[in-house]
PDB file of C-alpha atoms in Angstrom:
ATOM      1  CA  UNK A   1     -11.406 -21.558 -30.559  1.00 39.00           C
ATOM      2  CA  UNK A   2     -13.299 -18.276 -30.640  1.00 42.00           C
ATOM      3  CA  UNK A   3     -13.723 -15.699 -27.946  1.00 39.00           C
ATOM      4  CA  UNK A   4     -17.186 -17.073 -27.222  1.00 43.00           C
ATOM      5  CA  UNK A   5     -15.752 -20.532 -26.514  1.00 43.00           C
ATOM      6  CA  UNK A   6     -13.170 -19.279 -24.040  1.00 42.00           C
ATOM      7  CA  UNK A   7     -13.918 -19.802 -20.373  1.00 45.00           C
ATOM      8  CA  UNK A   8     -13.582 -16.628 -18.309  1.00 42.00           C
ATOM      9  CA  UNK A   9     -10.865 -16.725 -15.680  1.00 47.00           C
ATOM     10  CA  UNK A  10     -10.476 -14.496 -12.675  1.00 59.00           C
ATOM     11  CA  UNK A  11      -7.206 -12.605 -12.859  1.00 68.00           C
ATOM     12  CA  UNK A  12      -5.069 -12.676  -9.730  1.00 80.00           C
ATOM     13  CA  UNK A  13      -4.764  -9.237  -8.197  1.00 88.00           C
ATOM     14  CA  UNK A  14      -2.739  -7.763  -5.355  1.00 92.00           C
ATOM     15  CA  UNK A  15      -4.520  -7.129  -2.073  1.00 94.00           C
ATOM     16  CA  UNK A  16      -3.774  -3.412  -2.184  1.00 93.00           C
ATOM     17  CA  UNK A  17      -6.329  -2.426   0.462  1.00 95.00           C
ATOM     18  CA  UNK A  18      -4.899  -4.970   2.889  1.00 95.00           C
ATOM     19  CA  UNK A  19      -1.445  -3.514   2.216  1.00 96.00           C
ATOM     20  CA  UNK A  20      -2.726  -0.025   3.073  1.00 96.00           C
ATOM     21  CA  UNK A  21      -4.193  -1.297   6.360  1.00 96.00           C
ATOM     22  CA  UNK A  22      -0.879  -2.913   7.318  1.00 96.00           C
ATOM     23  CA  UNK A  23       0.924   0.318   6.442  1.00 96.00           C
ATOM     24  CA  UNK A  24      -1.419   2.463   8.556  1.00 95.00           C
ATOM     25  CA  UNK A  25      -0.996   0.274  11.633  1.00 94.00           C
ATOM     26  CA  UNK A  26       2.783   0.107  11.113  1.00 94.00           C
ATOM     27  CA  UNK A  27       3.156   3.899  10.763  1.00 92.00           C
ATOM     28  CA  UNK A  28       1.170   4.519  13.960  1.00 91.00           C
ATOM     29  CA  UNK A  29       3.175   1.950  15.922  1.00 91.00           C
ATOM     30  CA  UNK A  30       6.562   3.055  14.577  1.00 90.00           C
ATOM     31  CA  UNK A  31       5.931   6.732  15.240  1.00 87.00           C
ATOM     32  CA  UNK A  32       4.843   5.869  18.760  1.00 88.00           C
ATOM     33  CA  UNK A  33       7.986   3.785  19.114  1.00 87.00           C
ATOM     34  CA  UNK A  34      10.170   6.719  18.059  1.00 83.00           C
ATOM     35  CA  UNK A  35       9.116   8.518  21.227  1.00 82.00           C
ATOM     36  CA  UNK A  36      10.131   5.548  23.357  1.00 85.00           C
ATOM     37  CA  UNK A  37      13.277   3.941  21.896  1.00 83.00           C
ATOM     38  CA  UNK A  38      16.117   4.738  19.441  1.00 83.00           C
ATOM     39  CA  UNK A  39      15.328   4.164  15.726  1.00 80.00           C
ATOM     40  CA  UNK A  40      17.641   1.149  15.510  1.00 83.00           C
ATOM     41  CA  UNK A  41      15.386  -0.757  17.912  1.00 86.00           C
ATOM     42  CA  UNK A  42      12.457  -0.229  15.547  1.00 86.00           C
ATOM     43  CA  UNK A  43      14.162  -1.984  12.642  1.00 88.00           C
ATOM     44  CA  UNK A  44      12.613  -5.450  13.320  1.00 89.00           C
ATOM     45  CA  UNK A  45       9.124  -3.931  13.290  1.00 91.00           C
ATOM     46  CA  UNK A  46       9.925  -1.916  10.180  1.00 91.00           C
ATOM     47  CA  UNK A  47      11.230  -4.991   8.362  1.00 92.00           C
ATOM     48  CA  UNK A  48       8.189  -7.032   9.404  1.00 94.00           C
ATOM     49  CA  UNK A  49       5.811  -4.327   8.146  1.00 94.00           C
ATOM     50  CA  UNK A  50       7.750  -4.012   4.886  1.00 95.00           C
ATOM     51  CA  UNK A  51       7.566  -7.755   4.218  1.00 95.00           C
ATOM     52  CA  UNK A  52       3.880  -7.939   5.181  1.00 96.00           C
ATOM     53  CA  UNK A  53       3.060  -5.185   2.711  1.00 96.00           C
ATOM     54  CA  UNK A  54       5.099  -6.984   0.059  1.00 95.00           C
ATOM     55  CA  UNK A  55       3.221 -10.191   0.852  1.00 94.00           C
ATOM     56  CA  UNK A  56      -0.114  -8.425   0.355  1.00 94.00           C
ATOM     57  CA  UNK A  57       1.020  -7.167  -3.049  1.00 95.00           C
ATOM     58  CA  UNK A  58       2.970 -10.085  -4.513  1.00 94.00           C
ATOM     59  CA  UNK A  59       1.551 -13.075  -2.614  1.00 91.00           C
ATOM     60  CA  UNK A  60      -1.940 -13.080  -4.210  1.00 91.00           C
ATOM     61  CA  UNK A  61      -0.374 -13.007  -7.690  1.00 89.00           C
ATOM     62  CA  UNK A  62       0.611 -16.655  -7.172  1.00 86.00           C
ATOM     63  CA  UNK A  63       4.229 -16.300  -8.253  1.00 86.00           C
ATOM     64  CA  UNK A  64       7.458 -14.925  -6.901  1.00 87.00           C
ATOM     65  CA  UNK A  65       8.463 -11.455  -8.069  1.00 90.00           C
ATOM     66  CA  UNK A  66      11.215 -11.318 -10.647  1.00 90.00           C
ATOM     67  CA  UNK A  67      14.701 -10.326  -9.411  1.00 91.00           C
ATOM     68  CA  UNK A  68      14.348  -6.793 -10.727  1.00 92.00           C
ATOM     69  CA  UNK A  69      10.913  -6.442  -9.129  1.00 93.00           C
ATOM     70  CA  UNK A  70      12.306  -7.657  -5.802  1.00 94.00           C
ATOM     71  CA  UNK A  71      15.263  -5.259  -5.982  1.00 94.00           C
ATOM     72  CA  UNK A  72      13.067  -2.312  -6.973  1.00 94.00           C
ATOM     73  CA  UNK A  73      10.673  -3.031  -4.109  1.00 95.00           C
ATOM     74  CA  UNK A  74      13.224  -3.722  -1.368  1.00 94.00           C
ATOM     75  CA  UNK A  75      16.109  -1.384  -2.211  1.00 93.00           C
ATOM     76  CA  UNK A  76      14.514   1.960  -1.216  1.00 92.00           C
ATOM     77  CA  UNK A  77      13.448   0.564   2.144  1.00 91.00           C
ATOM     78  CA  UNK A  78      16.885  -0.897   2.805  1.00 90.00           C
ATOM     79  CA  UNK A  79      18.641   2.385   1.995  1.00 91.00           C
ATOM     80  CA  UNK A  80      16.270   4.414   4.169  1.00 88.00           C
ATOM     81  CA  UNK A  81      16.701   1.938   7.015  1.00 85.00           C
ATOM     82  CA  UNK A  82      20.455   2.631   6.904  1.00 86.00           C
ATOM     83  CA  UNK A  83      19.689   6.361   7.010  1.00 85.00           C
ATOM     84  CA  UNK A  84      17.584   5.801  10.147  1.00 79.00           C
ATOM     85  CA  UNK A  85      20.316   3.743  11.815  1.00 78.00           C
ATOM     86  CA  UNK A  86      22.799   6.583  11.150  1.00 80.00           C
ATOM     87  CA  UNK A  87      20.389   8.992  12.916  1.00 75.00           C
ATOM     88  CA  UNK A  88      19.925  11.046   9.751  1.00 73.00           C
ATOM     89  CA  UNK A  89      16.141  11.041  10.055  1.00 69.00           C
ATOM     90  CA  UNK A  90      13.381   8.457  10.057  1.00 71.00           C
ATOM     91  CA  UNK A  91      12.565   8.861   6.374  1.00 79.00           C
ATOM     92  CA  UNK A  92      11.786   5.159   6.248  1.00 80.00           C
ATOM     93  CA  UNK A  93       8.471   5.908   7.955  1.00 82.00           C
ATOM     94  CA  UNK A  94       7.584   8.402   5.231  1.00 88.00           C
ATOM     95  CA  UNK A  95       8.445   5.851   2.548  1.00 92.00           C
ATOM     96  CA  UNK A  96       5.988   3.404   4.122  1.00 93.00           C
ATOM     97  CA  UNK A  97       3.146   5.803   3.249  1.00 94.00           C
ATOM     98  CA  UNK A  98       3.720   5.150  -0.436  1.00 94.00           C
ATOM     99  CA  UNK A  99       4.917   1.558  -0.201  1.00 95.00           C
ATOM    100  CA  UNK A 100       1.576  -0.130  -1.102  1.00 96.00           C
ATOM    101  CA  UNK A 101       1.366   2.033  -4.229  1.00 95.00           C
ATOM    102  CA  UNK A 102       5.033   1.427  -5.057  1.00 95.00           C
ATOM    103  CA  UNK A 103       4.441  -2.302  -4.722  1.00 94.00           C
ATOM    104  CA  UNK A 104       1.489  -2.069  -7.121  1.00 94.00           C
ATOM    105  CA  UNK A 105       3.613  -0.142  -9.578  1.00 93.00           C
ATOM    106  CA  UNK A 106       6.480  -2.627  -9.381  1.00 94.00           C
ATOM    107  CA  UNK A 107       4.136  -5.636  -9.641  1.00 92.00           C
ATOM    108  CA  UNK A 108       3.021  -4.395 -13.074  1.00 90.00           C
ATOM    109  CA  UNK A 109       6.634  -4.132 -14.303  1.00 89.00           C
ATOM    110  CA  UNK A 110       7.176  -6.890 -16.862  1.00 86.00           C
ATOM    111  CA  UNK A 111       9.183  -7.173 -20.101  1.00 84.00           C
ATOM    112  CA  UNK A 112       5.941  -6.483 -21.998  1.00 84.00           C
ATOM    113  CA  UNK A 113       4.967  -3.604 -19.711  1.00 84.00           C
ATOM    114  CA  UNK A 114       8.120  -1.656 -18.750  1.00 85.00           C
ATOM    115  CA  UNK A 115       8.153   0.739 -15.836  1.00 86.00           C
ATOM    116  CA  UNK A 116       7.942   4.221 -17.340  1.00 89.00           C
ATOM    117  CA  UNK A 117       9.930   7.176 -16.034  1.00 91.00           C
ATOM    118  CA  UNK A 118       6.781   9.323 -16.096  1.00 93.00           C
ATOM    119  CA  UNK A 119       4.998   6.842 -13.824  1.00 92.00           C
ATOM    120  CA  UNK A 120       7.862   6.924 -11.324  1.00 93.00           C
ATOM    121  CA  UNK A 121       7.875  10.728 -11.372  1.00 95.00           C
ATOM    122  CA  UNK A 122       4.115  10.804 -10.843  1.00 94.00           C
ATOM    123  CA  UNK A 123       4.486   8.431  -7.919  1.00 95.00           C
ATOM    124  CA  UNK A 124       7.237  10.540  -6.348  1.00 94.00           C
ATOM    125  CA  UNK A 125       5.150  13.679  -6.818  1.00 95.00           C
ATOM    126  CA  UNK A 126       2.176  12.064  -5.088  1.00 95.00           C
ATOM    127  CA  UNK A 127       4.451  10.820  -2.306  1.00 95.00           C
ATOM    128  CA  UNK A 128       5.781  14.352  -1.700  1.00 94.00           C
ATOM    129  CA  UNK A 129       2.195  15.649  -1.671  1.00 95.00           C
ATOM    130  CA  UNK A 130       1.256  12.843   0.720  1.00 93.00           C
ATOM    131  CA  UNK A 131       4.123  13.693   3.054  1.00 93.00           C
ATOM    132  CA  UNK A 132       2.973  17.321   3.102  1.00 92.00           C
ATOM    133  CA  UNK A 133      -0.592  16.250   3.918  1.00 93.00           C
ATOM    134  CA  UNK A 134       0.686  13.903   6.625  1.00 91.00           C
ATOM    135  CA  UNK A 135       2.846  16.650   8.145  1.00 87.00           C
ATOM    136  CA  UNK A 136       0.137  19.323   8.241  1.00 88.00           C
ATOM    137  CA  UNK A 137      -2.325  16.733   9.513  1.00 86.00           C
ATOM    138  CA  UNK A 138      -0.744  17.201  12.946  1.00 78.00           C
ATOM    139  CA  UNK A 139      -1.952  20.839  12.897  1.00 82.00           C
ATOM    140  CA  UNK A 140      -5.129  20.560  10.836  1.00 81.00           C
ATOM    141  CA  UNK A 141      -6.314  16.980  11.432  1.00 81.00           C
ATOM    142  CA  UNK A 142      -9.049  16.852   8.801  1.00 85.00           C
ATOM    143  CA  UNK A 143      -7.205  14.155   6.791  1.00 83.00           C
ATOM    144  CA  UNK A 144      -7.373  11.965   9.907  1.00 89.00           C
ATOM    145  CA  UNK A 145     -10.980  11.203   9.025  1.00 90.00           C
ATOM    146  CA  UNK A 146      -9.596   8.844   6.374  1.00 91.00           C
ATOM    147  CA  UNK A 147      -9.053   6.343   9.176  1.00 93.00           C
ATOM    148  CA  UNK A 148     -12.794   5.756   9.415  1.00 94.00           C
ATOM    149  CA  UNK A 149     -12.930   4.781   5.741  1.00 94.00           C
ATOM    150  CA  UNK A 150     -10.929   1.623   6.424  1.00 95.00           C
ATOM    151  CA  UNK A 151     -13.804  -0.438   7.925  1.00 94.00           C
ATOM    152  CA  UNK A 152     -16.245   0.910   5.320  1.00 95.00           C
ATOM    153  CA  UNK A 153     -14.373   0.341   2.054  1.00 95.00           C
ATOM    154  CA  UNK A 154     -14.385  -3.496   2.077  1.00 94.00           C
ATOM    155  CA  UNK A 155     -18.055  -3.505   3.133  1.00 94.00           C
ATOM    156  CA  UNK A 156     -18.934  -1.248   0.206  1.00 94.00           C
ATOM    157  CA  UNK A 157     -16.901  -3.442  -2.150  1.00 93.00           C
ATOM    158  CA  UNK A 158     -19.027  -6.440  -1.125  1.00 93.00           C
ATOM    159  CA  UNK A 159     -21.768  -4.945  -3.287  1.00 92.00           C
ATOM    160  CA  UNK A 160     -19.688  -5.952  -6.333  1.00 91.00           C
ATOM    161  CA  UNK A 161     -19.939  -9.539  -7.486  1.00 91.00           C
ATOM    162  CA  UNK A 162     -16.279  -9.715  -8.537  1.00 90.00           C
ATOM    163  CA  UNK A 163     -15.213  -8.908  -4.969  1.00 90.00           C
ATOM    164  CA  UNK A 164     -17.619 -11.449  -3.470  1.00 91.00           C
ATOM    165  CA  UNK A 165     -16.019 -14.116  -5.681  1.00 91.00           C
ATOM    166  CA  UNK A 166     -12.840 -13.622  -3.623  1.00 92.00           C
ATOM    167  CA  UNK A 167     -14.200 -14.501  -0.162  1.00 92.00           C
ATOM    168  CA  UNK A 168     -10.805 -14.948   1.501  1.00 94.00           C
ATOM    169  CA  UNK A 169      -9.639 -11.508   0.421  1.00 93.00           C
ATOM    170  CA  UNK A 170     -12.951  -9.949   1.444  1.00 94.00           C
ATOM    171  CA  UNK A 171     -12.878 -11.557   4.899  1.00 94.00           C
ATOM    172  CA  UNK A 172      -9.244 -10.579   5.529  1.00 95.00           C
ATOM    173  CA  UNK A 173      -9.792  -6.986   4.435  1.00 95.00           C
ATOM    174  CA  UNK A 174     -12.978  -6.559   6.484  1.00 95.00           C
ATOM    175  CA  UNK A 175     -11.118  -7.774   9.585  1.00 96.00           C
ATOM    176  CA  UNK A 176      -8.007  -5.717   8.817  1.00 95.00           C
ATOM    177  CA  UNK A 177     -10.018  -2.531   8.338  1.00 95.00           C
ATOM    178  CA  UNK A 178     -11.701  -2.890  11.716  1.00 95.00           C
ATOM    179  CA  UNK A 179      -8.527  -4.072  13.476  1.00 95.00           C
ATOM    180  CA  UNK A 180      -6.503  -1.130  12.157  1.00 95.00           C
ATOM    181  CA  UNK A 181      -8.957   1.391  13.585  1.00 95.00           C
ATOM    182  CA  UNK A 182      -9.037  -0.450  16.917  1.00 95.00           C
ATOM    183  CA  UNK A 183      -5.232  -0.554  17.067  1.00 93.00           C
ATOM    184  CA  UNK A 184      -4.943   3.158  16.272  1.00 92.00           C
ATOM    185  CA  UNK A 185      -7.165   4.071  19.220  1.00 92.00           C
ATOM    186  CA  UNK A 186      -5.482   1.543  21.515  1.00 92.00           C
ATOM    187  CA  UNK A 187      -2.014   3.106  21.169  1.00 90.00           C
ATOM    188  CA  UNK A 188      -1.469   5.620  23.975  1.00 89.00           C
ATOM    189  CA  UNK A 189      -0.555   9.211  23.191  1.00 84.00           C
ATOM    190  CA  UNK A 190       3.115   9.869  24.095  1.00 79.00           C
ATOM    191  CA  UNK A 191       3.671  12.426  26.812  1.00 77.00           C
ATOM    192  CA  UNK A 192       4.163  15.881  25.341  1.00 70.00           C
ATOM    193  CA  UNK A 193       2.998  14.861  21.852  1.00 73.00           C
ATOM    194  CA  UNK A 194       0.930  17.324  19.834  1.00 73.00           C
ATOM    195  CA  UNK A 195      -1.023  14.648  18.027  1.00 78.00           C
ATOM    196  CA  UNK A 196      -2.501  11.324  19.058  1.00 85.00           C
ATOM    197  CA  UNK A 197      -1.647   8.049  17.300  1.00 87.00           C
ATOM    198  CA  UNK A 198      -5.123   7.818  15.787  1.00 90.00           C
ATOM    199  CA  UNK A 199      -4.693  11.174  14.024  1.00 90.00           C
ATOM    200  CA  UNK A 200      -1.338  10.032  12.654  1.00 89.00           C
ATOM    201  CA  UNK A 201      -2.920   6.754  11.531  1.00 91.00           C
ATOM    202  CA  UNK A 202      -5.772   8.692   9.922  1.00 93.00           C
ATOM    203  CA  UNK A 203      -3.359  10.876   7.990  1.00 92.00           C
ATOM    204  CA  UNK A 204      -1.500   7.779   6.876  1.00 93.00           C
ATOM    205  CA  UNK A 205      -4.761   6.162   5.765  1.00 95.00           C
ATOM    206  CA  UNK A 206      -5.745   9.175   3.672  1.00 95.00           C
ATOM    207  CA  UNK A 207      -2.334   9.408   2.022  1.00 95.00           C
ATOM    208  CA  UNK A 208      -1.989   5.645   1.497  1.00 94.00           C
ATOM    209  CA  UNK A 209      -5.441   5.319  -0.056  1.00 95.00           C
ATOM    210  CA  UNK A 210      -4.842   8.327  -2.300  1.00 95.00           C
ATOM    211  CA  UNK A 211      -1.581   7.051  -3.790  1.00 95.00           C
ATOM    212  CA  UNK A 212      -2.744   3.421  -3.967  1.00 93.00           C
ATOM    213  CA  UNK A 213      -5.912   4.498  -5.818  1.00 92.00           C
ATOM    214  CA  UNK A 214      -3.729   6.174  -8.426  1.00 92.00           C
ATOM    215  CA  UNK A 215      -1.466   3.146  -8.782  1.00 89.00           C
ATOM    216  CA  UNK A 216      -4.440   0.760  -8.970  1.00 85.00           C
ATOM    217  CA  UNK A 217      -5.771   2.643 -11.986  1.00 79.00           C
ATOM    218  CA  UNK A 218      -2.635   2.062 -14.046  1.00 73.00           C
ATOM    219  CA  UNK A 219      -3.109  -0.661 -16.706  1.00 68.00           C
ATOM    220  CA  UNK A 220      -1.715  -4.139 -16.190  1.00 60.00           C
ATOM    221  CA  UNK A 221      -0.550  -5.409 -19.589  1.00 56.00           C
ATOM    222  CA  UNK A 222      -0.866  -9.077 -18.623  1.00 46.00           C
ATOM    223  CA  UNK A 223      -4.619  -8.689 -18.079  1.00 46.00           C
ATOM    224  CA  UNK A 224      -5.045  -7.362 -21.610  1.00 44.00           C
ATOM    225  CA  UNK A 225      -3.144 -10.348 -22.971  1.00 45.00           C
ATOM    226  CA  UNK A 226      -5.387 -12.725 -21.018  1.00 43.00           C
ATOM    227  CA  UNK A 227      -8.515 -11.176 -22.522  1.00 38.00           C
ATOM    228  CA  UNK A 228      -7.223 -11.579 -26.073  1.00 39.00           C
ATOM    229  CA  UNK A 229      -5.497 -14.938 -25.650  1.00 41.00           C
ATOM    230  CA  UNK A 230      -8.673 -16.918 -26.352  1.00 40.00           C
ATOM    231  CA  UNK A 231      -9.614 -15.168 -29.610  1.00 35.00           C
ATOM    232  CA  UNK A 232      -7.381 -17.199 -31.918  1.00 32.00           C
ATOM    233  CA  UNK A 233      -5.975 -20.667 -31.130  1.00 31.00           C
TER     234      UNK A 233
END
């Protein structure tokens, strides 16, 4: 068989934009919850958001993550949840900002494509930058405008044929983008708070999209192997 005889196949890809939408809604709800109840009572919501984001990343790939992928994805969240329960700070919420990108990074970790130390350091550097942006967003809320990108991005992506060939993903992401914005404005502002939930959600959207865009651009070795697999049989 030659390359010309091979039938093109659509590679399975994570729903990274959907994961960002879930993260944005979760961050807004959890931060609102912190003003109402102790952190330990937020753990069920945190776990649900964590698993939903993981489902958006690993579910569309059509196979279960390997044990090391599962450990790498879940372990940081589990450790930070313990930190929150011990009242040492709600760092778990900050980790959620980078979780879609971390999931993308871990999903590309295979024996043929090992996770590089430089990639992890780049991710951590972007996460620290994102946390700084998210923190100063409460004072200078310009990054909050990223919230309004969420309904627009999937509509813009519909202009690309490859995206239209995945109608389920497109429909889910269009609905999630609009629903996330609606949820952010529906959450009431806690009494005495300096920033409203929609500004927090907007900061989370800007940071999440920024880090996920970086992670999405990293090569996936398995795709390269698929393109060359049909050349010689």
